[in-house]
Amino acid sequence: MVHFLHPLLWPRVLVLPDAQEDARGRGVVQEEASPYSLVNICLDILIANLEQWCSKRPDGTLCLPEHWRFPHEIADQFLERMAWQGKLTDRTASIFQGKRTNLKRIRIQRSRLSTAAFTKAFCHHKLLEVDATSVDSELPAADIVHALQSSAWIQNNLQCLLLDSTSVPQNSRLLALGRFTGIRTLNVANVSFWNEDLASVSQLPHLESLDISNTLVTNISALLACKDRLRSLTMHYLKCLTMANRQILAVFRQLKHLLHLDISDHRQLRSDLACLLLQQEDILPSLVSLDISGGIDITDEAVESFLQQRPEIRFVGLLSTDAGYSDFFVAKQGLKVAGGANMSQISEALSQYRNRPCFVKEALYRLFTETLSLSAILPAILKLVAIGMRNHPHDLPVQFTASACVLNLTRQGLARGMPIRLLSEVTCLLFRAMKNFPYYQQLQKNCLLSLTSSRILMDVPFDRLDAAKLVMRWLCRRENPKMQTMAVSITSFIALKLSPEETEQLQEELIMTVKELVTIVRQKTAENLDDVTFLFTLKALWNLTDECPSACKYFIENEGLTVIIQVLETFSVSVIQSRVLGLLNNIAEVRELSPKLVTEDLLRHLISLLRSTNIEVSYFAAGVIAHLTCDKQHWLSRGLQRSDLLQNLRVTIENWPSSRCKMSALVTYRSFKAFSPLLGNFSQPEVQLWALWAVHHVCSKNPSKYCQLLVEEGGLQLVCDIQERGQANAQVRQMAASILEDFRMYFTSYQRPPTAPVPFLTQGPLKGAAA
């Protein structure tokens, strides 16, 4: 007679051939790089918009439309994705009430539900599997069992029940699991499960797989009642066991059909049961999987001898033991080892023990030492680290060690070879670790170091607004200079990716951060120290103030202008000058603040920098002058000075190279909104000339982006107005004509049907709202 284990046990018993293991890394890359299935995309959209699609019951819970029907495959997947995304609550679980969904397998791992919500949502379905691993303590195992027993159909037909909790609760109620006569797979790890419960479930007629790890069982003799049925027995960390080892072995000796045995332990308990088991010859003849991780006095010789007597064994767990280091474990074909001797064993350990924090921590520590000088890209390993972090979010040793492993696996360009989706998951987990352990400095440092990767900051999707809040608060704590440098660096990158609307939402953080950044600039300037922190701080101020009037306002209020003038007087390095001028451009664009910049000291520096031989410095200085001189109201008593500035601006631009020239740093803009007043200012052609030169420059570097912006924001119409207007300055009209001609193809492709004909174009543009 052939016996089959439940599919949920296959990963622990069946072993992939070597060829498949070699392909595991490639498989992770392919999986993470592939688009989500259409079903998952649709379900994710539905989950994100549940409030929109659902009606509300009188108690506030959600209800799917009456005419909707889900087949069980889709319904099962729908529920699982809700749980995975943390969206399964009492309010949302109610959509599974009634007959609109047809559930067969419910997986609600780590969800937070009340007993009443669980009962109403799930217990009327014809369930075959229930996975309630690590659900919140509001839904104790005893309540789950009691709720499921309310259905006679479930009592007779439920095949798999996983109640693995995160810790043994104080509740001492017996579980009365003996009513589930159809059960084949039962997991009660970390649950209040007593000898009486074991005696009851051992009578179940179809029980094949049992996990009683870390329960209150003191005697396993009751297992003899199912010795002819039991195929898998897991009794990890069975710390309450009072039987002598010889008595335990006597029970094992009668389990002749057992395929998988797990007697792994916490090493601190110093159990020698595994050592004694390895010395037995007439025991467990059918075994294919043995886990003795954490056992003491385990040697390579003893394990080799045991395995040679049982050639069918395909898996052995040896983590936290002294075994697994001989060549035997490498040479034996088809054998998987979860241990710490090499990367293959560590990978297997992370895969096998993902729900056991004691072993996850140990495997991660081994991984950390193995990857200290890593040069290979290992996405499959990073995926396992992410699983460990996700499964144990509140375990400090796991999170700390995992953060160090992430750093090793992604540093020095390794992140560039990792799939974007995997990096996105890991980045979110790093931020969650920082939130959960805000005062553990070394963990914070590991996370910040990983996040300084430009690949992660620029290319990887994650909640940058939430991340900005977290990093900005860290920046202002002043606990560690090196960590502050990292926080400043991350802030400067994240600010680039935030929309102006998002930046405006950071009011509290923005006030503190701008003040702290100005303080750093002041201190570095006083010390005449243009180190990396100083440069990142200037960059952060530049990026934070971009199209963010409130950040510009906070900068002025914190005496930032005085500090910036000190910077210009202290440093003559072009990269510093460019960043200072970029910041001043942002302030000059704010109409209410630009008069603050019209001071003798600053104007003197602007004229000097305008004449710089460095095109980038001269360009940014010209931009500040263009914005400041655009409004005559700022110059009511300085008319002559303004005329001199405009003349210097015109002469400087005429002496610049072609607007297609290269600059040492890439000039970028979020939008052209600040250019509209300049382009429409026909009374000051010098201002128009700078704006058109700037537009032509960025369009020549990234035409697909900036030509589209110009069309959508109405800037193209302004350029056309300049070219058409006969009274406009000839030089200005020529620059406008160059833009229209050079980028005609791009403008045509981005235009909507015209409202009026426009020269140089086959179709006329429509003014659009700012993107």
PDB file of N, CA, C and O in Angstrom, residues 434-482:
ATOM      1  N   MET A 434      13.394  49.037  11.404  1.00  0.00           N
ATOM      2  CA  MET A 434      13.773  50.305  12.027  1.00  0.00           C
ATOM      3  C   MET A 434      12.642  50.852  12.890  1.00  0.00           C
ATOM      4  O   MET A 434      12.873  51.425  13.962  1.00  0.00           O
ATOM      5  N   LYS A 435      11.396  50.665  12.442  1.00  0.00           N
ATOM      6  CA  LYS A 435      10.252  51.116  13.230  1.00  0.00           C
ATOM      7  C   LYS A 435      10.077  50.291  14.500  1.00  0.00           C
ATOM      8  O   LYS A 435       9.794  50.826  15.579  1.00  0.00           O
ATOM      9  N   ASN A 436      10.250  48.976  14.362  1.00  0.00           N
ATOM     10  CA  ASN A 436      10.006  48.087  15.501  1.00  0.00           C
ATOM     11  C   ASN A 436      11.081  48.188  16.568  1.00  0.00           C
ATOM     12  O   ASN A 436      10.824  47.924  17.747  1.00  0.00           O
ATOM     13  N   PHE A 437      12.307  48.572  16.164  1.00  0.00           N
ATOM     14  CA  PHE A 437      13.411  48.652  17.128  1.00  0.00           C
ATOM     15  C   PHE A 437      14.129  49.997  16.971  1.00  0.00           C
ATOM     16  O   PHE A 437      15.282  50.064  16.546  1.00  0.00           O
ATOM     17  N   PRO A 438      13.437  51.084  17.333  1.00  0.00           N
ATOM     18  CA  PRO A 438      13.981  52.425  17.066  1.00  0.00           C
ATOM     19  C   PRO A 438      15.214  52.769  17.878  1.00  0.00           C
ATOM     20  O   PRO A 438      15.968  53.667  17.498  1.00  0.00           O
ATOM     21  N   TYR A 439      15.449  52.081  18.984  1.00  0.00           N
ATOM     22  CA  TYR A 439      16.563  52.460  19.853  1.00  0.00           C
ATOM     23  C   TYR A 439      17.719  51.463  19.821  1.00  0.00           C
ATOM     24  O   TYR A 439      18.656  51.577  20.603  1.00  0.00           O
ATOM     25  N   TYR A 440      17.661  50.488  18.912  1.00  0.00           N
ATOM     26  CA  TYR A 440      18.764  49.539  18.782  1.00  0.00           C
ATOM     27  C   TYR A 440      19.684  50.058  17.680  1.00  0.00           C
ATOM     28  O   TYR A 440      19.447  49.847  16.503  1.00  0.00           O
ATOM     29  N   GLN A 441      20.760  50.752  18.103  1.00  0.00           N
ATOM     30  CA  GLN A 441      21.555  51.542  17.174  1.00  0.00           C
ATOM     31  C   GLN A 441      22.224  50.715  16.086  1.00  0.00           C
ATOM     32  O   GLN A 441      22.264  51.125  14.923  1.00  0.00           O
ATOM     33  N   GLN A 442      22.762  49.546  16.437  1.00  0.00           N
ATOM     34  CA  GLN A 442      23.476  48.773  15.429  1.00  0.00           C
ATOM     35  C   GLN A 442      22.539  48.261  14.340  1.00  0.00           C
ATOM     36  O   GLN A 442      22.892  48.231  13.158  1.00  0.00           O
ATOM     37  N   LEU A 443      21.328  47.883  14.731  1.00  0.00           N
ATOM     38  CA  LEU A 443      20.343  47.479  13.721  1.00  0.00           C
ATOM     39  C   LEU A 443      19.993  48.665  12.824  1.00  0.00           C
ATOM     40  O   LEU A 443      19.906  48.527  11.600  1.00  0.00           O
ATOM     41  N   GLN A 444      19.789  49.829  13.438  1.00  0.00           N
ATOM     42  CA  GLN A 444      19.499  51.021  12.657  1.00  0.00           C
ATOM     43  C   GLN A 444      20.636  51.312  11.681  1.00  0.00           C
ATOM     44  O   GLN A 444      20.412  51.668  10.518  1.00  0.00           O
ATOM     45  N   LYS A 445      21.861  51.142  12.152  1.00  0.00           N
ATOM     46  CA  LYS A 445      23.027  51.401  11.295  1.00  0.00           C
ATOM     47  C   LYS A 445      23.068  50.435  10.118  1.00  0.00           C
ATOM     48  O   LYS A 445      23.324  50.837   8.974  1.00  0.00           O
ATOM     49  N   ASN A 446      22.818  49.147  10.383  1.00  0.00           N
ATOM     50  CA  ASN A 446      22.795  48.156   9.297  1.00  0.00           C
ATOM     51  C   ASN A 446      21.759  48.522   8.242  1.00  0.00           C
ATOM     52  O   ASN A 446      22.018  48.455   7.030  1.00  0.00           O
ATOM     53  N   CYS A 447      20.568  48.902   8.705  1.00  0.00           N
ATOM     54  CA  CYS A 447      19.489  49.233   7.772  1.00  0.00           C
ATOM     55  C   CYS A 447      19.839  50.475   6.962  1.00  0.00           C
ATOM     56  O   CYS A 447      19.646  50.506   5.737  1.00  0.00           O
ATOM     57  N   LEU A 448      20.363  51.488   7.618  1.00  0.00           N
ATOM     58  CA  LEU A 448      20.719  52.716   6.915  1.00  0.00           C
ATOM     59  C   LEU A 448      21.821  52.464   5.891  1.00  0.00           C
ATOM     60  O   LEU A 448      21.788  52.999   4.776  1.00  0.00           O
ATOM     61  N   LEU A 449      22.800  51.641   6.260  1.00  0.00           N
ATOM     62  CA  LEU A 449      23.877  51.322   5.316  1.00  0.00           C
ATOM     63  C   LEU A 449      23.329  50.632   4.072  1.00  0.00           C
ATOM     64  O   LEU A 449      23.743  50.927   2.948  1.00  0.00           O
ATOM     65  N   SER A 450      22.410  49.705   4.259  1.00  0.00           N
ATOM     66  CA  SER A 450      21.808  49.021   3.108  1.00  0.00           C
ATOM     67  C   SER A 450      21.033  49.990   2.240  1.00  0.00           C
ATOM     68  O   SER A 450      21.037  49.898   1.009  1.00  0.00           O
ATOM     69  N   LEU A 451      20.371  50.944   2.878  1.00  0.00           N
ATOM     70  CA  LEU A 451      19.506  51.869   2.152  1.00  0.00           C
ATOM     71  C   LEU A 451      20.282  52.970   1.433  1.00  0.00           C
ATOM     72  O   LEU A 451      19.695  53.733   0.667  1.00  0.00           O
ATOM     73  N   THR A 452      21.583  53.077   1.693  1.00  0.00           N
ATOM     74  CA  THR A 452      22.371  54.085   0.974  1.00  0.00           C
ATOM     75  C   THR A 452      22.675  53.661  -0.458  1.00  0.00           C
ATOM     76  O   THR A 452      23.274  54.430  -1.211  1.00  0.00           O
ATOM     77  N   SER A 453      22.281  52.474  -0.848  1.00  0.00           N
ATOM     78  CA  SER A 453      22.475  52.020  -2.225  1.00  0.00           C
ATOM     79  C   SER A 453      21.652  52.879  -3.183  1.00  0.00           C
ATOM     80  O   SER A 453      20.438  53.013  -3.032  1.00  0.00           O
ATOM     81  N   SER A 454      22.315  53.476  -4.175  1.00  0.00           N
ATOM     82  CA  SER A 454      21.594  54.310  -5.136  1.00  0.00           C
ATOM     83  C   SER A 454      20.597  53.480  -5.934  1.00  0.00           C
ATOM     84  O   SER A 454      19.538  53.976  -6.350  1.00  0.00           O
ATOM     85  N   ARG A 455      20.901  52.208  -6.165  1.00  0.00           N
ATOM     86  CA  ARG A 455      19.982  51.305  -6.868  1.00  0.00           C
ATOM     87  C   ARG A 455      18.652  51.208  -6.115  1.00  0.00           C
ATOM     88  O   ARG A 455      17.569  51.300  -6.701  1.00  0.00           O
ATOM     89  N   ILE A 456      18.740  51.046  -4.788  1.00  0.00           N
ATOM     90  CA  ILE A 456      17.533  50.924  -3.974  1.00  0.00           C
ATOM     91  C   ILE A 456      16.797  52.257  -3.912  1.00  0.00           C
ATOM     92  O   ILE A 456      15.580  52.325  -4.108  1.00  0.00           O
ATOM     93  N   LEU A 457      17.524  53.329  -3.660  1.00  0.00           N
ATOM     94  CA  LEU A 457      16.886  54.625  -3.456  1.00  0.00           C
ATOM     95  C   LEU A 457      16.248  55.181  -4.724  1.00  0.00           C
ATOM     96  O   LEU A 457      15.219  55.856  -4.664  1.00  0.00           O
ATOM     97  N   MET A 458      16.835  54.903  -5.876  1.00  0.00           N
ATOM     98  CA  MET A 458      16.348  55.516  -7.106  1.00  0.00           C
ATOM     99  C   MET A 458      15.419  54.613  -7.914  1.00  0.00           C
ATOM    100  O   MET A 458      14.482  55.092  -8.557  1.00  0.00           O
ATOM    101  N   ASP A 459      15.664  53.309  -7.900  1.00  0.00           N
ATOM    102  CA  ASP A 459      14.947  52.406  -8.813  1.00  0.00           C
ATOM    103  C   ASP A 459      13.888  51.540  -8.147  1.00  0.00           C
ATOM    104  O   ASP A 459      12.969  51.052  -8.815  1.00  0.00           O
ATOM    105  N   VAL A 460      14.008  51.312  -6.855  1.00  0.00           N
ATOM    106  CA  VAL A 460      13.157  50.325  -6.179  1.00  0.00           C
ATOM    107  C   VAL A 460      11.894  50.993  -5.637  1.00  0.00           C
ATOM    108  O   VAL A 460      11.978  52.027  -4.960  1.00  0.00           O
ATOM    109  N   PRO A 461      10.720  50.442  -5.925  1.00  0.00           N
ATOM    110  CA  PRO A 461       9.486  51.022  -5.380  1.00  0.00           C
ATOM    111  C   PRO A 461       9.299  50.692  -3.898  1.00  0.00           C
ATOM    112  O   PRO A 461       9.425  49.540  -3.488  1.00  0.00           O
ATOM    113  N   PHE A 462       9.037  51.709  -3.104  1.00  0.00           N
ATOM    114  CA  PHE A 462       8.651  51.538  -1.706  1.00  0.00           C
ATOM    115  C   PHE A 462       7.969  52.827  -1.267  1.00  0.00           C
ATOM    116  O   PHE A 462       7.962  53.826  -2.003  1.00  0.00           O
ATOM    117  N   ASP A 463       7.391  52.836  -0.101  1.00  0.00           N
ATOM    118  CA  ASP A 463       6.660  54.007   0.397  1.00  0.00           C
ATOM    119  C   ASP A 463       7.666  55.070   0.820  1.00  0.00           C
ATOM    120  O   ASP A 463       8.130  55.104   1.952  1.00  0.00           O
ATOM    121  N   ARG A 464       8.013  55.945  -0.127  1.00  0.00           N
ATOM    122  CA  ARG A 464       9.055  56.932   0.148  1.00  0.00           C
ATOM    123  C   ARG A 464       8.600  58.005   1.141  1.00  0.00           C
ATOM    124  O   ARG A 464       9.425  58.562   1.858  1.00  0.00           O
ATOM    125  N   LEU A 465       7.321  58.301   1.175  1.00  0.00           N
ATOM    126  CA  LEU A 465       6.832  59.288   2.137  1.00  0.00           C
ATOM    127  C   LEU A 465       7.012  58.780   3.560  1.00  0.00           C
ATOM    128  O   LEU A 465       7.535  59.491   4.430  1.00  0.00           O
ATOM    129  N   ASP A 466       6.601  57.546   3.790  1.00  0.00           N
ATOM    130  CA  ASP A 466       6.767  56.947   5.112  1.00  0.00           C
ATOM    131  C   ASP A 466       8.251  56.803   5.445  1.00  0.00           C
ATOM    132  O   ASP A 466       8.673  57.060   6.580  1.00  0.00           O
ATOM    133  N   ALA A 467       9.043  56.411   4.446  1.00  0.00           N
ATOM    134  CA  ALA A 467      10.485  56.269   4.659  1.00  0.00           C
ATOM    135  C   ALA A 467      11.120  57.612   4.992  1.00  0.00           C
ATOM    136  O   ALA A 467      12.006  57.700   5.861  1.00  0.00           O
ATOM    137  N   ALA A 468      10.684  58.664   4.310  1.00  0.00           N
ATOM    138  CA  ALA A 468      11.238  59.995   4.568  1.00  0.00           C
ATOM    139  C   ALA A 468      10.982  60.419   6.014  1.00  0.00           C
ATOM    140  O   ALA A 468      11.864  60.975   6.678  1.00  0.00           O
ATOM    141  N   LYS A 469       9.775  60.150   6.508  1.00  0.00           N
ATOM    142  CA  LYS A 469       9.459  60.496   7.895  1.00  0.00           C
ATOM    143  C   LYS A 469      10.405  59.784   8.863  1.00  0.00           C
ATOM    144  O   LYS A 469      10.938  60.388   9.796  1.00  0.00           O
ATOM    145  N   LEU A 470      10.616  58.499   8.613  1.00  0.00           N
ATOM    146  CA  LEU A 470      11.456  57.699   9.494  1.00  0.00           C
ATOM    147  C   LEU A 470      12.907  58.187   9.468  1.00  0.00           C
ATOM    148  O   LEU A 470      13.535  58.392  10.513  1.00  0.00           O
ATOM    149  N   VAL A 471      13.442  58.376   8.268  1.00  0.00           N
ATOM    150  CA  VAL A 471      14.849  58.763   8.140  1.00  0.00           C
ATOM    151  C   VAL A 471      15.072  60.190   8.641  1.00  0.00           C
ATOM    152  O   VAL A 471      16.095  60.483   9.275  1.00  0.00           O
ATOM    153  N   MET A 472      14.136  61.083   8.382  1.00  0.00           N
ATOM    154  CA  MET A 472      14.288  62.461   8.856  1.00  0.00           C
ATOM    155  C   MET A 472      14.307  62.530  10.375  1.00  0.00           C
ATOM    156  O   MET A 472      15.084  63.294  10.966  1.00  0.00           O
ATOM    157  N   ARG A 473      13.465  61.746  11.000  1.00  0.00           N
ATOM    158  CA  ARG A 473      13.471  61.722  12.473  1.00  0.00           C
ATOM    159  C   ARG A 473      14.803  61.200  12.995  1.00  0.00           C
ATOM    160  O   ARG A 473      15.330  61.675  14.000  1.00  0.00           O
ATOM    161  N   TRP A 474      15.348  60.208  12.287  1.00  0.00           N
ATOM    162  CA  TRP A 474      16.641  59.667  12.690  1.00  0.00           C
ATOM    163  C   TRP A 474      17.728  60.723  12.514  1.00  0.00           C
ATOM    164  O   TRP A 474      18.606  60.883  13.359  1.00  0.00           O
ATOM    165  N   LEU A 475      17.654  61.445  11.422  1.00  0.00           N
ATOM    166  CA  LEU A 475      18.654  62.471  11.120  1.00  0.00           C
ATOM    167  C   LEU A 475      18.742  63.485  12.255  1.00  0.00           C
ATOM    168  O   LEU A 475      19.832  63.966  12.596  1.00  0.00           O
ATOM    169  N   CYS A 476      17.599  63.809  12.843  1.00  0.00           N
ATOM    170  CA  CYS A 476      17.560  64.865  13.860  1.00  0.00           C
ATOM    171  C   CYS A 476      17.916  64.375  15.254  1.00  0.00           C
ATOM    172  O   CYS A 476      17.965  65.183  16.191  1.00  0.00           O
ATOM    173  N   ARG A 477      18.198  63.075  15.403  1.00  0.00           N
ATOM    174  CA  ARG A 477      18.501  62.555  16.741  1.00  0.00           C
ATOM    175  C   ARG A 477      19.937  62.810  17.167  1.00  0.00           C
ATOM    176  O   ARG A 477      20.258  62.761  18.353  1.00  0.00           O
ATOM    177  N   ARG A 478      20.819  63.028  16.219  1.00  0.00           N
ATOM    178  CA  ARG A 478      22.230  63.382  16.499  1.00  0.00           C
ATOM    179  C   ARG A 478      22.937  62.350  17.381  1.00  0.00           C
ATOM    180  O   ARG A 478      23.793  62.694  18.195  1.00  0.00           O
ATOM    181  N   GLU A 479      22.599  61.087  17.254  1.00  0.00           N
ATOM    182  CA  GLU A 479      23.179  60.080  18.138  1.00  0.00           C
ATOM    183  C   GLU A 479      24.556  59.629  17.684  1.00  0.00           C
ATOM    184  O   GLU A 479      25.394  59.254  18.504  1.00  0.00           O
ATOM    185  N   ASN A 480      24.775  59.629  16.377  1.00  0.00           N
ATOM    186  CA  ASN A 480      26.018  59.080  15.844  1.00  0.00           C
ATOM    187  C   ASN A 480      26.355  59.825  14.557  1.00  0.00           C
ATOM    188  O   ASN A 480      25.558  59.829  13.621  1.00  0.00           O
ATOM    189  N   PRO A 481      27.540  60.459  14.472  1.00  0.00           N
ATOM    190  CA  PRO A 481      27.879  61.248  13.282  1.00  0.00           C
ATOM    191  C   PRO A 481      27.834  60.446  11.977  1.00  0.00           C
ATOM    192  O   PRO A 481      27.346  60.939  10.957  1.00  0.00           O
ATOM    193  N   LYS A 482      28.353  59.214  12.009  1.00  0.00           N
ATOM    194  CA  LYS A 482      28.363  58.401  10.798  1.00  0.00           C
ATOM    195  C   LYS A 482      26.946  58.057  10.354  1.00  0.00           C
ATOM    196  O   LYS A 482      26.619  58.073   9.165  1.00  0.00           O
TER     197      LYS A 482
END
